[in-house]
Short mmCIF file of C-alpha atoms in Angstrom, two decimals:
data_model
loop_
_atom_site.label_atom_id
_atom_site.label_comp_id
_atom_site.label_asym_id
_atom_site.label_seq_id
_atom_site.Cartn_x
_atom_site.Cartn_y
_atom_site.Cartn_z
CA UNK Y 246 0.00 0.00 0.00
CA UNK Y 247 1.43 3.11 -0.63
CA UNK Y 248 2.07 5.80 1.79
CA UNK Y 249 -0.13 9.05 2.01
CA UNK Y 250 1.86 11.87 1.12
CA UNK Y 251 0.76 15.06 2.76
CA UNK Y 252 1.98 18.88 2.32
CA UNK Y 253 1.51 21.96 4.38
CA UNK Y 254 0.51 24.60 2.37
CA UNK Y 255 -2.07 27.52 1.97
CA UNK Y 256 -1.26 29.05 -1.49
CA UNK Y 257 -3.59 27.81 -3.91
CA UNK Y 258 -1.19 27.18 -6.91
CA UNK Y 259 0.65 24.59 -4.95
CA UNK Y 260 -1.90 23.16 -3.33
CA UNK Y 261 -3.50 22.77 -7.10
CA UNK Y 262 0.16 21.94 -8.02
CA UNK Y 263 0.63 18.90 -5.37
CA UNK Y 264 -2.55 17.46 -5.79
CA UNK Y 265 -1.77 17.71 -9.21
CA UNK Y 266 1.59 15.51 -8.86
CA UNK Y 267 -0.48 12.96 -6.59
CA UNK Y 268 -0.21 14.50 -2.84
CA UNK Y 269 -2.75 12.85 -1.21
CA UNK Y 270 -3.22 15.51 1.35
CA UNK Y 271 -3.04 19.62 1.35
CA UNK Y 272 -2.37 20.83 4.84
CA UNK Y 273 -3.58 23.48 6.23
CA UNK Y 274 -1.78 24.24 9.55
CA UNK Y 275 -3.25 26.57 12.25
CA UNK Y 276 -1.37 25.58 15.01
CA UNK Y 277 0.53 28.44 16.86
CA UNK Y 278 -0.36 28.03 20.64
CA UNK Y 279 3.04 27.06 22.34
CA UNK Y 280 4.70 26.27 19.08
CA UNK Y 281 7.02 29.31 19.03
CA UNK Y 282 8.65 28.64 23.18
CA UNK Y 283 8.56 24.90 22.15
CA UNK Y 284 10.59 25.42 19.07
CA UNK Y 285 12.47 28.12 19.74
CA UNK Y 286 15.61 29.00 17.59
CA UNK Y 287 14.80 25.72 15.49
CA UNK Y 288 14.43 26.26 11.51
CA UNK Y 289 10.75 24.45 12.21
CA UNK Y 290 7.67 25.09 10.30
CA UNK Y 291 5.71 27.39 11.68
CA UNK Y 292 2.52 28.34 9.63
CA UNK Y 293 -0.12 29.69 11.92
CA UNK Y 294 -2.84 29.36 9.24
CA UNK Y 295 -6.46 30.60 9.39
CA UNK Y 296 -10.02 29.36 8.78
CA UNK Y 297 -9.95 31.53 6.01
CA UNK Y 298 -7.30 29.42 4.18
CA UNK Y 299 -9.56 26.59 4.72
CA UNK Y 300 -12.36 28.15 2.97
CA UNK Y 301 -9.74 29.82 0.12
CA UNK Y 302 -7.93 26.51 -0.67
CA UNK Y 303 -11.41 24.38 -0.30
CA UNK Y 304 -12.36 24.89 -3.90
CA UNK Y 305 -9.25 23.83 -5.15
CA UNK Y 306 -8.81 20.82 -3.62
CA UNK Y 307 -10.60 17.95 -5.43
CA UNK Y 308 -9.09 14.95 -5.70
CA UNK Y 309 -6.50 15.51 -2.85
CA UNK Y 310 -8.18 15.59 0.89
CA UNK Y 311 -7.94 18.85 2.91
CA UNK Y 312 -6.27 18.13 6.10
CA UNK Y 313 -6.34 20.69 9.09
CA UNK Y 314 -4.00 20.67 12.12
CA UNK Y 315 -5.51 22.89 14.48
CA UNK Y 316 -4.18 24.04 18.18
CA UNK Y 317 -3.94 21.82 21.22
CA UNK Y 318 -6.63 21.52 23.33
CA UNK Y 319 -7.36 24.94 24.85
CA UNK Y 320 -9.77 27.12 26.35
CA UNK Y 321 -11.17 30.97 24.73
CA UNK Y 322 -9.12 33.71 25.68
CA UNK Y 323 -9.89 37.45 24.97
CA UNK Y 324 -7.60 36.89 20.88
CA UNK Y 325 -8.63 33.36 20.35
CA UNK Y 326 -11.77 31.18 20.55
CA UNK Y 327 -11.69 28.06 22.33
CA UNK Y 328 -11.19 24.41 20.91
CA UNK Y 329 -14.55 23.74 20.44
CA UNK Y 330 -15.27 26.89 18.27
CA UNK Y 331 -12.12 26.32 16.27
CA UNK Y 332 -13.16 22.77 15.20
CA UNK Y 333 -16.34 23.81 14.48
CA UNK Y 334 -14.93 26.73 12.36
CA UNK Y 335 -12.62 23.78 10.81
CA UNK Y 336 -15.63 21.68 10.12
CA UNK Y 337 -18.05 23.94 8.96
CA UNK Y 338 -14.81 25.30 6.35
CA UNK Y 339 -14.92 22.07 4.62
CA UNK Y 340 -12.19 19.84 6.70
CA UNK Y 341 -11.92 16.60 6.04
CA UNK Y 342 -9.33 15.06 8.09
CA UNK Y 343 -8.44 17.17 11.35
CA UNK Y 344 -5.24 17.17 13.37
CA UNK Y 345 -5.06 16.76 17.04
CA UNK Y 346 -1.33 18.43 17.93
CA UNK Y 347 0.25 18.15 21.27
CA UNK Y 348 -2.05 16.10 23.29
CA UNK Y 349 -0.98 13.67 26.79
CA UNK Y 350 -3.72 11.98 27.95
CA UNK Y 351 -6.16 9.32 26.81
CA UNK Y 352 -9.02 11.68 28.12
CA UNK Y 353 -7.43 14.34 25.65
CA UNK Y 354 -7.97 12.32 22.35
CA UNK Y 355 -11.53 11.22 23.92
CA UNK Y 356 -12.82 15.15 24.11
CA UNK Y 357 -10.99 15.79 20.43
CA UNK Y 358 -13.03 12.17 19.11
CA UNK Y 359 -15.88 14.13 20.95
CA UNK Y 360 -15.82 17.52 19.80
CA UNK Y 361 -15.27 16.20 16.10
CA UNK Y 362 -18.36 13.80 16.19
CA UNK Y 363 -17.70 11.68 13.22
CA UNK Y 364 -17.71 14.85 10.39
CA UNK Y 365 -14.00 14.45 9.72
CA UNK Y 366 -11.19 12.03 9.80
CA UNK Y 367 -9.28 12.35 13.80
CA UNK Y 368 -5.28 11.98 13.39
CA UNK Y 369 -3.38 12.55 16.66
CA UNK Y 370 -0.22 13.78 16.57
CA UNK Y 371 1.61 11.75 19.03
CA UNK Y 372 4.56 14.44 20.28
CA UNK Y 373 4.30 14.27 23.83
CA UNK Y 374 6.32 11.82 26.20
CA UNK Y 375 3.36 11.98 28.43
CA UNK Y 376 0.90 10.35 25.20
CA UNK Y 377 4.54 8.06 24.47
CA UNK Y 378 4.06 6.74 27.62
CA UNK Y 379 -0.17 6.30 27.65
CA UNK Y 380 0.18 5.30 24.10
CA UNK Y 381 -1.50 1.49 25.00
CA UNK Y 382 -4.74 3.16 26.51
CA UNK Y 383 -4.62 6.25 24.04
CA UNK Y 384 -5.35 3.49 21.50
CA UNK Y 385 -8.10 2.58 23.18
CA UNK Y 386 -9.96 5.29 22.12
CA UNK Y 387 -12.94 4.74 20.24
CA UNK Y 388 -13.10 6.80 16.61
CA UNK Y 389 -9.64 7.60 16.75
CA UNK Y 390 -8.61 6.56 12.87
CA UNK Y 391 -4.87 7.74 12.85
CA UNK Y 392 -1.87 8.61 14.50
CA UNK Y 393 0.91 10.28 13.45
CA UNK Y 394 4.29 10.12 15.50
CA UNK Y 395 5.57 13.57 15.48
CA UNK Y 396 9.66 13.56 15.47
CA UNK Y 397 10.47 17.38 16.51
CA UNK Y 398 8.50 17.98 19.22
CA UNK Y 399 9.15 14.19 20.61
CA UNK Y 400 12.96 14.35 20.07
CA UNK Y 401 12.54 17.64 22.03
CA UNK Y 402 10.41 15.92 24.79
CA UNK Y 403 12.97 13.33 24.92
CA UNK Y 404 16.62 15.42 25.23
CA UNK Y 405 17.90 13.82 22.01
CA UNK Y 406 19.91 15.79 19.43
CA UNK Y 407 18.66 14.80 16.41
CA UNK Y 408 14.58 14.14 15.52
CA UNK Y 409 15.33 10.31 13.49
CA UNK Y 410 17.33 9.15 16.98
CA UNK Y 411 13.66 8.08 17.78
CA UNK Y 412 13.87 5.92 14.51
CA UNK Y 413 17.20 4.06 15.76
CA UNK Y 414 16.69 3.82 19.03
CA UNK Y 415 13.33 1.78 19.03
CA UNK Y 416 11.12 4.54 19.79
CA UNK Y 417 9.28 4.47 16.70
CA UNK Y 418 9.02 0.86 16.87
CA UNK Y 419 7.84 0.16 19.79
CA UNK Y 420 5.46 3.09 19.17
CA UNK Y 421 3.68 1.55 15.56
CA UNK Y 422 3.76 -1.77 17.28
CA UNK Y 423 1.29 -0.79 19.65
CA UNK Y 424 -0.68 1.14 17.63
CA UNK Y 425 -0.77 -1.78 14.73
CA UNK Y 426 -2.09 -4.20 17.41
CA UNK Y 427 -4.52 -2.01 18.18
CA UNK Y 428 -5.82 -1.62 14.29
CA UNK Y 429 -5.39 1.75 13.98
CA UNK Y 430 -3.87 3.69 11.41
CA UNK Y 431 -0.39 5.01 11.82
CA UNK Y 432 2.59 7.10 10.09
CA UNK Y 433 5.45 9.18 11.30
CA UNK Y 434 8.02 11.89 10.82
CA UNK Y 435 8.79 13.47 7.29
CA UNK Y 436 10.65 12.99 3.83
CA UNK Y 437 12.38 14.94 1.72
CA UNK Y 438 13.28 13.73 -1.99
CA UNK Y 439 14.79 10.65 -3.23
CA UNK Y 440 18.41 11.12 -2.39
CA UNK Y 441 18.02 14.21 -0.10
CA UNK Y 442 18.43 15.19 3.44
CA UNK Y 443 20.75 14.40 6.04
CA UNK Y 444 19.57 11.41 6.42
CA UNK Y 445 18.99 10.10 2.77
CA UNK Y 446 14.71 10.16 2.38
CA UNK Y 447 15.07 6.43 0.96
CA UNK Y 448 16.44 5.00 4.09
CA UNK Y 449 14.03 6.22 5.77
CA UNK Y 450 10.63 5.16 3.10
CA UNK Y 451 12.50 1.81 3.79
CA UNK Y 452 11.88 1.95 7.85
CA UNK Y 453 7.97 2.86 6.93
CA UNK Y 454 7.53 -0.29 4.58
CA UNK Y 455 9.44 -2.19 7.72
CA UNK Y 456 7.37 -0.94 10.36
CA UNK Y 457 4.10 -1.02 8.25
CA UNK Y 458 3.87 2.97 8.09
CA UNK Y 459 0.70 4.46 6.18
CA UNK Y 460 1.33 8.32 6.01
CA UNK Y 461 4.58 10.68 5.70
CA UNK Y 462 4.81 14.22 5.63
CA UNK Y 463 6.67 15.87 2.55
CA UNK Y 464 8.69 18.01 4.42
CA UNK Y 465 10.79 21.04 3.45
CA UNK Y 466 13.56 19.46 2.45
CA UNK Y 467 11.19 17.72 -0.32
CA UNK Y 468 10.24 21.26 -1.71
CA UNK Y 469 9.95 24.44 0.03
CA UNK Y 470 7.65 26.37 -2.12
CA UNK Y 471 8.01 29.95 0.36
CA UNK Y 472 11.81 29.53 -1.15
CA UNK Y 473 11.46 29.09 -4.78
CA UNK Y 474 9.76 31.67 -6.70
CA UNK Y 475 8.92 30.48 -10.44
CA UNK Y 476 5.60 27.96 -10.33
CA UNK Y 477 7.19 25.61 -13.23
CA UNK Y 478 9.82 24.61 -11.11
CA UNK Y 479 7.63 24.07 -8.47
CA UNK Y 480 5.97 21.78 -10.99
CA UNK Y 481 8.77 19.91 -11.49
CA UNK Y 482 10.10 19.30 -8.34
CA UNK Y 483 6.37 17.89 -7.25
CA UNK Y 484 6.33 15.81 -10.61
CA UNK Y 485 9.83 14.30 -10.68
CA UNK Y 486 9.58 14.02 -6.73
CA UNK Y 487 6.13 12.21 -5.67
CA UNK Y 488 7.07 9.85 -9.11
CA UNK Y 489 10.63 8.69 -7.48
CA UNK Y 490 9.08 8.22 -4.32
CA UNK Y 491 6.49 5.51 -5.65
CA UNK Y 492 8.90 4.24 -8.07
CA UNK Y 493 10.88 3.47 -4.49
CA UNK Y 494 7.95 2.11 -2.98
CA UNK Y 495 7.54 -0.41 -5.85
CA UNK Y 496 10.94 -1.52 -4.77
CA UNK Y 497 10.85 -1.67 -1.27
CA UNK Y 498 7.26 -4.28 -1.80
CA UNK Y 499 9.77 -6.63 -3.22
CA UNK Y 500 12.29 -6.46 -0.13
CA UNK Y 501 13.16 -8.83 2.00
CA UNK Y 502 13.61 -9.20 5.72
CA UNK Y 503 17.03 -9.28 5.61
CA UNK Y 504 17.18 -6.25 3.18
CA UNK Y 505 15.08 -4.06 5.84
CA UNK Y 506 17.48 -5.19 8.47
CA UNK Y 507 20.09 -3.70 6.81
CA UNK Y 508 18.48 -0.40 5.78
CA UNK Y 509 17.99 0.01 9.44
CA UNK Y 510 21.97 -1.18 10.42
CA UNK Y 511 22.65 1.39 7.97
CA UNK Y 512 19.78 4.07 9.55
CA UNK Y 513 21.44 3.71 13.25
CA UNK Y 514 24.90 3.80 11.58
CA UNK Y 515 24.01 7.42 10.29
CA UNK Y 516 21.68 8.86 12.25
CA UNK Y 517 24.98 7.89 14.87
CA UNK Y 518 26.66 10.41 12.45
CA UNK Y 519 25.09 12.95 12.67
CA UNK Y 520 24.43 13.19 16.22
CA UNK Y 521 28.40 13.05 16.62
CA UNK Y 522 28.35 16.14 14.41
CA UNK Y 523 25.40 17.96 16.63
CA UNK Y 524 27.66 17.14 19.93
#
């Protein structure tokens, strides 16, 4: 099966451009609330979206879904409205799939499940050490239908250097283990393009086809579209990039056990690296 791509964006030529090239999800990210102290001094994404990029980008998104990550959990204060309010803003926008950021506690993902009532898609965004930890009742949570395991902020949580430690050190196993036996959907982290990043986006497509991964984030390193200014090449980084990445995926169907064994040997060798380089 092949992984869901998805892309934060809210310009409506590359939203139209990367569902286009086969993106199976334009991102719309409203999340702000604690981002910036979290994150501080990190070259992170920080969007801080609106409703009103919801309703611009909903006409142009056809045969991608439109994916919102709103705030954690929070109550209205005298500049913003409350969680409730902003999900029903999300909702009522045209949201199909809705993003649960930052939560801890299995009574957390049971208001979100609540508040959402079945009119969109719930993903949690597993970032916390606290929801690491709960992650065997979290999946207990009726109408929960995804989770994604969120590298930066967990790698934060966690004291480690470098966000793919969690990939070679067993965190991210363990992690889609538990989630897997519980039947739920599950993906994690981000890719850049075939051949890219510091640690190569190949090695790590390999680790999701190991661990039975659904969903990865096209991150910047894949194409930062607030960098590069002419729409063609835009176009043909999307094209050429989603097409390598399934082309890879073909490949890695026809691995075998020993072959993902060594992509990971090879994932802890360099993610070993880099954090050498970060000490």
């Amino acid at each position: 099966m092949a992984l869901t791509l998805m892309y934060i964006t809210n310009n409506e030529l590359v939203a139209d451009i990367a569902q286009r090239a086969g993106v199976d999800r334009i991102w719309i990210d409203m999340e702000y609330i604690g981002k910036e102290e979290r994150q501080a001094g990190m070259n992170t994404v920080k969007s801080h979206h609106t409703i009103d990029d919801i309703v611009r980008l909903r006409p142009i998104v056809k045969t991608s879904k439109l994916m919102v990550r709103v705030n954690p959990l929070h109550q209205a204060t005298k500049d913003y409205c409350s969680s409730k309010e902003e999900i029903e803003n999300t909702l009522t926008a045209g949201a199909e799939v809705i993003m649960l950021p930052m939560f801890r506690t299995r009574a957390d993902a049971e208001k979100f499940v609540e508040i959402v009532d079945g009119r969109a898609k719930v993903q949690l965004l597993l970032e916390t050490a606290e929801a690491a930890a709960k992650i065997k009742e979290i999946c207990k949570v009726q109408g929960v239908d995804e989770i994604h395991i969120g590298l930066n902020d967990l790698h934060l949580a966690y004291g480690q250097k470098f966000m793919f430690q969690l990939l070679a050190d067993g965190t991210v196993e363990r992690l889609c283990k538990t989630i897997k036996e519980n039947g739920i959907k599950y993906g994690f982290g981000g890719i850049a393009r075939v051949g890219y990043g510091m640690l190569p986006a190949e090695y790590i497509m390999a680790e999701h086809y190991r661990l039975g991964s659904t969903a990865a984030i096209l991150s910047r390193g894949f194409c930062d579209a607030n960098l590069v200014e002419d729409p063609k090449t835009i176009e043909d980084i999307f094209l050429e990039g989603v097409k390598n990445i399934r082309l890879k995926e073909i490949e890695f169907l026809g691995y075998t056990e020993e072959q993902f064994k060594n992509n990971h040997a090879m994932v802890v060798e360099k993610v070993n690296q880099i954090v050498a380089l970060k000490s």
